[in-house]
Every structure is written in C-alpha cells, then in structure tokens.
XYZ file of C-alpha atoms in Angstrom:
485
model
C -68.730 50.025 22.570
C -67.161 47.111 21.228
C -68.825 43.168 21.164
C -68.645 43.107 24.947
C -69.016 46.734 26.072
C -68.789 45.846 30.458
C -65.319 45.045 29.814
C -64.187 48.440 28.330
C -64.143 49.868 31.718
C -61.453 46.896 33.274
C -59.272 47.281 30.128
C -56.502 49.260 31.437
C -55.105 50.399 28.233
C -52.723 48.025 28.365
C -50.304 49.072 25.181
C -49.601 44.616 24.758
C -52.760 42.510 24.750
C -53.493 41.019 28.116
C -49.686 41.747 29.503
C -50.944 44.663 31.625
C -52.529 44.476 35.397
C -55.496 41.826 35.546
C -58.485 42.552 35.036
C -61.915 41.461 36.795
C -65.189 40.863 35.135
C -68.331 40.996 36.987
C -71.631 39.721 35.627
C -73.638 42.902 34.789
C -77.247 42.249 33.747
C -77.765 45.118 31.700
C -75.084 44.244 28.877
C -75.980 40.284 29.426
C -76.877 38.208 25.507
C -77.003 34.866 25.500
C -73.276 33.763 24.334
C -72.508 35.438 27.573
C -69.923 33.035 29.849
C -70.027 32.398 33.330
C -67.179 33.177 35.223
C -66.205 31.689 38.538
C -65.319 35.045 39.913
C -68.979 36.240 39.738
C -69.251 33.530 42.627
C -65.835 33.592 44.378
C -63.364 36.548 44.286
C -59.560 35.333 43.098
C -56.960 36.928 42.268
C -55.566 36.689 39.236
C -51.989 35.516 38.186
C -49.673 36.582 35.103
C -50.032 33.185 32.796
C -47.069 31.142 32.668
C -48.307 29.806 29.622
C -45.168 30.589 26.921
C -43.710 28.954 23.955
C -40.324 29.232 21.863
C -42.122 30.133 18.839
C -41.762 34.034 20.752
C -37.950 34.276 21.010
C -37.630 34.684 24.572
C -38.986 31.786 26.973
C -38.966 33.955 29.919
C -41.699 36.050 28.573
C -40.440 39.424 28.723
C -43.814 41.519 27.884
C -42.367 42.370 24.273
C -41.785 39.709 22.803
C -45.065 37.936 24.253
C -47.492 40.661 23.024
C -49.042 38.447 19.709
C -49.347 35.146 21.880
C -52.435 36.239 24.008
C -56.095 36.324 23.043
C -57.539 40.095 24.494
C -60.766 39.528 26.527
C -62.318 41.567 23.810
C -61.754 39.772 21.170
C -64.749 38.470 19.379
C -65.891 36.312 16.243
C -69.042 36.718 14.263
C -71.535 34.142 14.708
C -73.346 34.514 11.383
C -71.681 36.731 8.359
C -73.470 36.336 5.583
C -75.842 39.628 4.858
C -79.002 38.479 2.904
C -80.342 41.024 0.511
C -83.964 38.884 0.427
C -85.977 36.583 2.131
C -85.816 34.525 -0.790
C -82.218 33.852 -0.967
C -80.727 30.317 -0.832
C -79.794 29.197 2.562
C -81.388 32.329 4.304
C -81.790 31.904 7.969
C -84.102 32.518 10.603
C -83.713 33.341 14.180
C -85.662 32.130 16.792
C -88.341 35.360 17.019
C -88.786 34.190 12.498
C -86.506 37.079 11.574
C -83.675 36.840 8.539
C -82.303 40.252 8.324
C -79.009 40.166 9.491
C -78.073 40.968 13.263
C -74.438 41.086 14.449
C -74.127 38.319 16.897
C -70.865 37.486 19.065
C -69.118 34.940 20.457
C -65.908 34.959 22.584
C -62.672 34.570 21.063
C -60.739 31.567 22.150
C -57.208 31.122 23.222
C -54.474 31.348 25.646
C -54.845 34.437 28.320
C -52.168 36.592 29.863
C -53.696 36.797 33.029
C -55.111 33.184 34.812
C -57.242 32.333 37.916
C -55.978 29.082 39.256
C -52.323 28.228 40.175
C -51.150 25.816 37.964
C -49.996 23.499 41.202
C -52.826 23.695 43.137
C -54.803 22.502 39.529
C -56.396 18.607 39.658
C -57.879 18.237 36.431
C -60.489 15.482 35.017
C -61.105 14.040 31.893
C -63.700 11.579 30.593
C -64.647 10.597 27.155
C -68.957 9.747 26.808
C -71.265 8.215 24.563
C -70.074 6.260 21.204
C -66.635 5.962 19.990
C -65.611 8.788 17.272
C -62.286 9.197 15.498
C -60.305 11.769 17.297
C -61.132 10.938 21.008
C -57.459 9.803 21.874
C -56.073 13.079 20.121
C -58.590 15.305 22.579
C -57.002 13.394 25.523
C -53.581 14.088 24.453
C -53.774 17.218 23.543
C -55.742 18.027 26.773
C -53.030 16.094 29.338
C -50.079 17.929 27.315
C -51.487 21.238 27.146
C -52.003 21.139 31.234
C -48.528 20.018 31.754
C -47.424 22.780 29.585
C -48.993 25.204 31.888
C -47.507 23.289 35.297
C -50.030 20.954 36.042
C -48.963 17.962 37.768
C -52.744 15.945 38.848
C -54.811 14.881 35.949
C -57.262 12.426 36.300
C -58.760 9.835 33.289
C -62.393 8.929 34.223
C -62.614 5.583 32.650
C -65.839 4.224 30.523
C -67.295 7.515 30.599
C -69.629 8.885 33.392
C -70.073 5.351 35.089
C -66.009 5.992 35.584
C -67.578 8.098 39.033
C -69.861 4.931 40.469
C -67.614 2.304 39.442
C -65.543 0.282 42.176
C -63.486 -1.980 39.510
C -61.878 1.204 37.153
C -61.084 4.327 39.499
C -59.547 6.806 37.797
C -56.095 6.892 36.084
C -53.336 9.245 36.706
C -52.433 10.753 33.371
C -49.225 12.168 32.154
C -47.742 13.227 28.596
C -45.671 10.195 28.168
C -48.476 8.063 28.989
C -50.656 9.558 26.437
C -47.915 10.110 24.063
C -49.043 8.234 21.065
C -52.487 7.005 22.096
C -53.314 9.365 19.054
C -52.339 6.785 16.642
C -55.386 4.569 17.138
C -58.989 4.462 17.032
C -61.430 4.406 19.652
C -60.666 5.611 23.354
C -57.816 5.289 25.674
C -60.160 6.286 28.797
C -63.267 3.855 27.380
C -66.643 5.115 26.388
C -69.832 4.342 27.964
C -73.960 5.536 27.415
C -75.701 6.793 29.996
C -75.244 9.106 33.548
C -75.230 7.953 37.048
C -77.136 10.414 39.708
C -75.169 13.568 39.403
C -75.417 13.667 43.219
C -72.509 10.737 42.938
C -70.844 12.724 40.296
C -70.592 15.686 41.871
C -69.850 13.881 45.455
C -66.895 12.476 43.224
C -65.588 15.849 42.418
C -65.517 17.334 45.571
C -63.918 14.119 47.016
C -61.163 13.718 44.813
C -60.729 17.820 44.796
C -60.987 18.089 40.877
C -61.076 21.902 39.868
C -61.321 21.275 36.196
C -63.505 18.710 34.582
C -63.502 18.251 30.905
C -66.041 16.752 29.030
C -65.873 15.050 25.483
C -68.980 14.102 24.102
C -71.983 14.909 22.297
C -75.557 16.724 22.851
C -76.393 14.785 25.597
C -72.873 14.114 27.179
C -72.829 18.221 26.909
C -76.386 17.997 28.716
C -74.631 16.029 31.665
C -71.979 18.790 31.943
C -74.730 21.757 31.918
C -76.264 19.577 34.786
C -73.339 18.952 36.587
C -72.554 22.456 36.909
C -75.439 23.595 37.845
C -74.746 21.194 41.032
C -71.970 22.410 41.412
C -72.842 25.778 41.339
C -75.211 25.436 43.937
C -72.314 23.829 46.351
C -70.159 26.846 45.278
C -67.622 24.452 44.140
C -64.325 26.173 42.854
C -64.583 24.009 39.841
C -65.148 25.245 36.264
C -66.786 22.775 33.820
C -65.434 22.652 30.114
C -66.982 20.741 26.940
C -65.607 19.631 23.958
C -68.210 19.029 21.208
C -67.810 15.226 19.774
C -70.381 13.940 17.409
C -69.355 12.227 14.512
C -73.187 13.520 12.764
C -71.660 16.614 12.785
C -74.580 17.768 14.561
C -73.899 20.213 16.866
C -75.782 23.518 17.362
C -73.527 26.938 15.929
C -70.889 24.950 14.878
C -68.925 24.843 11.176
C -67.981 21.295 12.192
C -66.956 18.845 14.702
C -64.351 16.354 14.951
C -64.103 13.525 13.590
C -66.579 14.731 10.895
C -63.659 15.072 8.016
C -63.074 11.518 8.777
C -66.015 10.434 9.259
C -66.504 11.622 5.358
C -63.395 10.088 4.062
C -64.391 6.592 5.184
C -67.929 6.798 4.156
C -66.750 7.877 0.680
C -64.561 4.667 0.536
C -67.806 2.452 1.061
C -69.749 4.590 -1.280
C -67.332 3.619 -4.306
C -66.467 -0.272 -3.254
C -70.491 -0.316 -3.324
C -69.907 1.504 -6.847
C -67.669 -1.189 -8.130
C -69.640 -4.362 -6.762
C -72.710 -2.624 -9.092
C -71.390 -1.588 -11.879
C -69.310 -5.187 -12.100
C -72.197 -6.950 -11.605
C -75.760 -7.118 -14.667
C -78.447 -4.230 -13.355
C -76.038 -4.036 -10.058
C -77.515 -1.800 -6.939
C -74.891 -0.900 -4.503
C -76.848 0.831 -1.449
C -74.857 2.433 1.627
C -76.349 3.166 4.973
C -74.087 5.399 6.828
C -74.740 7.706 10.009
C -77.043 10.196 11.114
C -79.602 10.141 13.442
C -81.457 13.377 12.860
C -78.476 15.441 10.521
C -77.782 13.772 7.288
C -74.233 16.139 7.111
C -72.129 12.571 6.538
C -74.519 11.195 3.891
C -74.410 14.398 2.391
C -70.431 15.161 2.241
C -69.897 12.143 1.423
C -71.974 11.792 -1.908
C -70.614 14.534 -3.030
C -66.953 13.651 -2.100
C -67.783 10.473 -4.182
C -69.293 11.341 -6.520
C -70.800 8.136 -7.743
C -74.191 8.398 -6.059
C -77.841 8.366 -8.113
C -80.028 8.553 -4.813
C -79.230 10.341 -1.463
C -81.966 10.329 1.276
C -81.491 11.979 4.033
C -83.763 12.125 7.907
C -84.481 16.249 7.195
C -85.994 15.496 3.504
C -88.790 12.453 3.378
C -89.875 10.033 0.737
C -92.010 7.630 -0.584
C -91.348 4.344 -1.977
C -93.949 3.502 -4.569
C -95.662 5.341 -7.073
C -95.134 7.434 -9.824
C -92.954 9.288 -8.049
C -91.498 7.174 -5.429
C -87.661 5.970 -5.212
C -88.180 2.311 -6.999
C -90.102 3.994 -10.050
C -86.994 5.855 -10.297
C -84.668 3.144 -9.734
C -85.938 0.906 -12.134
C -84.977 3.960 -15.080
C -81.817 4.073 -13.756
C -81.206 0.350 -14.244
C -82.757 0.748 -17.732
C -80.710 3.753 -18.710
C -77.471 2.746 -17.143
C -77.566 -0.698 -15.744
C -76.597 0.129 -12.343
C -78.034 2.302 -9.119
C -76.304 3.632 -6.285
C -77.989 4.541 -3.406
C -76.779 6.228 -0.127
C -79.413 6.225 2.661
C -78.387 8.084 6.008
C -79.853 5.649 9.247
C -82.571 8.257 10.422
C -84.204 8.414 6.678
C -87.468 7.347 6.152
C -88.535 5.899 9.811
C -91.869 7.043 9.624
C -92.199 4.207 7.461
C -90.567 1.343 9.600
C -92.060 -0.800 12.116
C -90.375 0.092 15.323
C -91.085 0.178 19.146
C -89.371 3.660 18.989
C -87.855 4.461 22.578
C -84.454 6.437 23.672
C -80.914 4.786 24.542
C -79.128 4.939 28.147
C -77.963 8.593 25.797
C -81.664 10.147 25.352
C -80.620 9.221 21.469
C -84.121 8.124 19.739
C -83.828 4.108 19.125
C -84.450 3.777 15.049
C -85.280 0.583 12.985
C -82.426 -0.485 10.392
C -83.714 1.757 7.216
C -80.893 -0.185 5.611
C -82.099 -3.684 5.522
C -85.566 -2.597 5.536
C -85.026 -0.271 2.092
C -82.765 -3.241 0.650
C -85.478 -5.514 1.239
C -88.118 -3.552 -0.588
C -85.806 -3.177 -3.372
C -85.449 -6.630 -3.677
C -89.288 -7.627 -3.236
C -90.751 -4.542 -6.104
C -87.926 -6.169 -8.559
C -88.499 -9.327 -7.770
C -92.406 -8.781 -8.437
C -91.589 -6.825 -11.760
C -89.605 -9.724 -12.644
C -86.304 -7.486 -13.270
C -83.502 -9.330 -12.301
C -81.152 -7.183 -10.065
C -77.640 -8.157 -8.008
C -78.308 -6.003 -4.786
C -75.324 -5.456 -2.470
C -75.654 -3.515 1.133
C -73.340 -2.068 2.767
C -73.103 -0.863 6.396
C -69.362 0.862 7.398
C -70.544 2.361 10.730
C -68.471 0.204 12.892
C -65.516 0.656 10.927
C -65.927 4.529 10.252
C -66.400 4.934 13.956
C -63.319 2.722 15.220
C -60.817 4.118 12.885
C -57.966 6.943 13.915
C -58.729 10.411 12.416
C -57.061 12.019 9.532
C -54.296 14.376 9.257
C -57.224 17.411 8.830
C -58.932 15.873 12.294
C -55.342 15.342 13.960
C -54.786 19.164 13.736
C -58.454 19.985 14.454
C -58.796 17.913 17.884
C -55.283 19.588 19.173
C -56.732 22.951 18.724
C -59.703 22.003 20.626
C -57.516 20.314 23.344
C -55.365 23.376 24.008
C -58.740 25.776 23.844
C -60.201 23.551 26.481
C -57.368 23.915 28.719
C -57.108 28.050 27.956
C -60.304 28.474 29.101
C -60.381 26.618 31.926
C -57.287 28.468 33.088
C -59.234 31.866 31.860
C -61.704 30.773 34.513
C -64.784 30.208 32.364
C -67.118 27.515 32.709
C -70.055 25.584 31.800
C -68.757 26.735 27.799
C -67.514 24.034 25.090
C -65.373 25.103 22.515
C -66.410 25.266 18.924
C -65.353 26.511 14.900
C -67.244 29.334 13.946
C -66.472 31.001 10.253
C -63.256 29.388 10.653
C -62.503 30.805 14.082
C -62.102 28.850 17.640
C -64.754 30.401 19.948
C -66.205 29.436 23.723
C -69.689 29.670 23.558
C -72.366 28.685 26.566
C -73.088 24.575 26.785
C -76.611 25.520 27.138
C -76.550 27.664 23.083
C -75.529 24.603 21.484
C -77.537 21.760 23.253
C -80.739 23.988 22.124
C -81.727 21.284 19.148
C -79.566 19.578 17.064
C -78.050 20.829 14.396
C -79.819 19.620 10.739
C -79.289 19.679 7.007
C -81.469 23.132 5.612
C -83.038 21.447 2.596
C -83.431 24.422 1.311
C -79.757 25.439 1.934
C -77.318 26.044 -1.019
C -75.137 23.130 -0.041
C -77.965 20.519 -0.231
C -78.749 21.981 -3.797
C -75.592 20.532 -4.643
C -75.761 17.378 -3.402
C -78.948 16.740 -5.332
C -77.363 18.078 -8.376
C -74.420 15.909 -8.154
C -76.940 12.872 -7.785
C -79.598 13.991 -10.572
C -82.445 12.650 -8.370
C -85.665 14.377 -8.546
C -87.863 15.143 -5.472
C -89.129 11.593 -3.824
C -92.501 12.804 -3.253
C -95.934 13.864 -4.881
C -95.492 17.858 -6.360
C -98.821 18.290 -4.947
C-alpha cells in the first residue's frame, strides 16, 4: 500500500512523476498517523494548476513533460523517520516511543520538494515573512532564499514583518516590501535583516493583520515557541477559513528541535564555540596550573557543548543540562580538577548554560519566549573554582570565557549557507503544494515536511546514554560527576 496508502487511488498512473492530471487529496480518517499534513483543500476546494516552477539545469525551460520528469517530488514519496533496527533493548542509543516500546516500527514522513501540480496562482500569491526570538547565524540566508525562491515561481507581493511578531501591532515599522535585489546579499552578515524580537501579541491582532493585508502565505522562522505561535495562529485561522497556509522553518541554534538531524545555524554554532574552547586552551596551558572554562549555549540540549568538545578536542570536563553533578566530594568536579592540575598543570572545562541549575540561587521564571530564565552557571562554577583553590591554598590562573554573543551574531558557514537555501526553497514548495501548519526539517539526511505540532512535543535532548555522548566523554577522560551509589 505504500507510506501513504489514500493517495494510491488519485495517482493516475502518470508514466512522469507529478506531470500527469492533478490530483486531490482528501483527509480520510481511517489511514490518518500523526506526520499526517493538513491540506487547505480538505477546507476549500481549488483547482489545481501545472507548476511553473522550472530550471535550466533540465534542458528545456519551457518544460516539455520529458525533460521535466526528475525535477518533481511524487506525492508518495516518503523518508524514514527512524532507520536504525535494534537487535536488543540493551543496545547503545536504543530508543523508545512514546507507549515505552524500542522494537523498530516503520514510521514516515513526507518527502519534500518542488510539485508538478500547485494550488495558488503565483500572481494572486502575497506572501509574509518574519524572523522570531534570538538572533542565529543563518536568518538572512532563510530570507533570501525564501524572497528568491517566490519570485522564481512568479510572485510579485512579499511582505518582511519587522522585529518579529510585534512587526503585526507595531505603528512605527509596518512591513517591508521585499524583492531579490533587495535581499541580494543580506546573506553575508550576521543577525537579521527583518529584526528579531521575544514574545507574541494577541493572535486576534495577528490574524486581523493577515486577513487585512490579504497574506496567503506566512512563513515563520523561529524556534519551539516561535513554531508554537504558528500552530496557534493557524488554528485561528482555520477557524475563519482563511485561504492562508502557515509554513515553519525550524531555527534554534541548541539544535534542539524535536525529529530533527539538525538545525541551522547549528554547524556554526559549533565552529565558533570550538574557537573559544582552544583560545581558553592556550590562556591555560600558557599560564602555571591554568583553568580555561567555557560556557556556551544550551538551555535544556547540551548538542553545542557536546560537538564542540569533541571538534576541539582539548577539553578535560564537559557538563551538560541532561547529565547532573556535584561539586564537592570524593567524587565531585573540583576533587577531580585539582588531579588534573597535579598531573598536567592545566584544566579545561566546557560547561553548557542550563548545567547544574539545581544548584544556583535563582528566582527561576520564563522570558517574553516561554524559555525558562537560568542563573549564570558560568560565573557561579568559576567562582567556586576559585574559592575550593583558594581554601586548599593551590594557586590557580582561572580564565572564563563566554562567546554567546559573538557565536550568535556571526554569518553562517559555507555548510549552513547551503543548508538554510534548501530550507528556503522547501518552505516555498510546500506552501505552493498547499500544505500547512508543517515546518520543514533533515531527517537521515533527507528534507521532509512534518506537522508543527510533532516537533514542538518537548525539546529535543542529549540521550546520555546515546553512542554519541559515549564519545564525548571518552574524548574528555572525565569520570561520572556523581556518587556510584
């Protein structure tokens, strides 16, 4: 029957993917799973159009069926969500699903890509973009890729949203009108041509917003709660019957995100981090019983912290929010320290922000972004270092470290270039393919859509028992931070 078996019986038989008559695809409850996507003709009936979505790369521009056969994505085309086949329960990395089972189960997600057939005229399109939450390397390319892949399809109207959702209730930034040579090389710096902001406004105004300024595709760059907004906003709007279709595209620099092999900004993110990691490497080991410690980024997922020590290389200690500690003791972190110093006469430690704040003194709370509020773990574990060796009466020459401004600002690397233009054009495919309130996403190496409301489940979070944390800690030596017992 295929991944999605309702849409064997509107597959034509068409002998080129997607280049034979349309076809329609109801929502049928009995072959519904949950990386199902809605599709604005389950609410309105359109007709579809032949895509005039082409490139050169084909031979013939005007798109003669024959030559344009291997540029489509089929309908049916599917990607494995999880692939690896564990022969035991006790295997490294083995996962569970939600009902606490780990034998495998083929699970699919929808293939993404350009379509032969679309549901909106490319002329009659007014698209909307707006970037939310905290600045991430990449944004600008998103935007680009996003304005340029609409104008290659026809689209004339495209809306910037500035300083993120506040762009809908603000008087003194309306929107900007967005073209390719306005956007042209915004990818060659940091931050965000459209502005960033925390927060939502009443979606009421949002949505009053959309319907005003007749926007029929909103996109959506942020993170788990930025993705949040969009599932709310189109639930709105799908209670107005608005012919709008509401598209994600996953930014978190934690890497975080539910499903996904990785999101961008992330190789960056890495590469930057790693830099700090070794100029805190060279201030120690320059420097009689020198301790370099790093705090980098991650709230609740310790993927940076962990990529990065083992990109560097140089690391003794790596703590991380998903594994706790303790401080003191036989087998706390400073008891440990203070051999390294011995043995070598320097200590490294990287220390990811959400680590140890059990053990902090802080009001707690959530930003404008739902994002818990944390104490500085950096100060506050550079501190303690300094206080037990002081008391021991070791000298030490501490130095701290905190890149999180500068990872965030900078432009994104040649790896994240390429990623954020394949999530810009994916974006803009589906939106034309008439799906909404999906995000777009690399699974197993392959660009999928799968539901907003999958990935905003929980955030995604370092397995300590997964194979690739085994190798962090063997890169680093450390031993576990707490009692055996």
């Amino acid at each position: 029957m295929g991944c999605f078996p309702f849409l064997k019986k509107y597959d034509h038989g068409s002998k080129f993917f997607g280049c034979g008559p349309p076809r329609h695809f109801p929502y049928y409850p009995q072959f519904h799973d949950q990386f199902d996507l809605p599709h604005l003709c389950d609410q309105v009936e359109v007709e579809p159009i032949e895509s005039p979505y082409k490139t050169k790369s084909r031979g013939d521009v005007n798109g003669h069926a024959s030559n344009m056969h291997h540029m489509y994505v089929h309908d049916n085309d599917c990607v494995l969500i999880k692939v690896v086949h564990f022969g035991s329960e006790t295997s490294v990395g083995v996962q569970y699903d939600d009902n606490g089972e780990w034998k495998f189960k083929p699970i699919w997600a929808r293939r993404a890509g350009p379509r032969a057939w679309i549901y909106f005229s490319p002329h009659m399109v007014k698209a909307a973009i707006v970037t939310c939450g905290g600045l991430c390397p990449g944004l600008n390319d998103v935007i680009r890729q996003i304005v340029i892949s609409l104008e290659v399809y026809g689209v004339k109207s495209i809306l910037g949203i500035q300083y993120g959702f506040k762009g809908f209730v603000d008087k003194n930034h309306p929107p900007i009108m967005l073209t390719k040579k306005l956007v042209q090389t915004i990818n060659m710096s940091g931050g965000s041509f459209l502005g960033v902001s925390r927060g939502c406004p009443p979606l009421e105004d949002i949505v009053n917003k959309l319907e005003e300024w007749n926007v029929n595709m909103f996109f959506v760059i942020g993170g788990n709660g930025s993705h949040a907004g969009a599932f709310a906003i189109y639930n709105h709007c799908a209670k107005r019957k608005l012919k709008l279709v509401v598209v994600g595209i996953p930014k978190t620099i934690d890497n975080d995100i539910e499903l996904l092999d990785k999101t961008f900004g992330f190789d960056t993110a890495v590469e930057e981090a790693q830099r700090a990691i070794n100029a805190a490497y060279i201030e120690a080991s320059s420097a009689f019983n020198g301790v370099g410690i790093v705090k980098l980024m991650g709230r609740q997922s310790g993927y940076i912290t962990m990529y990065a020590t083992i990109a560097s290389g140089q690391v003794d200690i790596v703590l991380i929010p998903e594994v706790p500690f303790v401080m003191d003791g036989k087998y706390g972190i400073l008891d440990y320290m203070k051999k390294r110093i011995q043995k070598n006469g320097i200590c490294v430690v990287v220390i990811a922000e959400g680590a140890g704040q059990e053990q902090l003194d802080n009001n707690g709370g959530m930003d404008a972004s739902g994002n818990p509020i944390l104490g500085d773990v950096g100060k506050w574990f550079t501190n303690k270092v300094k206080e037990h060796f002081g008391k021991a009466k070791i000298p030490i020459d501490a130095k701290y470290i905190d890149p999180t401004y500068m990872i965030r600002a900078r432009a994104c690397n040649s790896s994240d270039h390429i990623f954020c233009s394949i999530l810009g054009q994916n974006a803009v495919h589906g939106a034309f393919a008439r799906y909404t309130n999906f995000t777009i996403g690399l699974i197993n190496t392959h660009y999928c859509f799968l539901p907003i409301p999958m990935v905003i489940r929980r955030p995604r979070m370092v397995d300590p028992n997964s194979i690739m944390y085994h190798r962090c800690v063997t890169s680093t030596g450390q031993p576990n931070f707490n009692n055996p017992k």
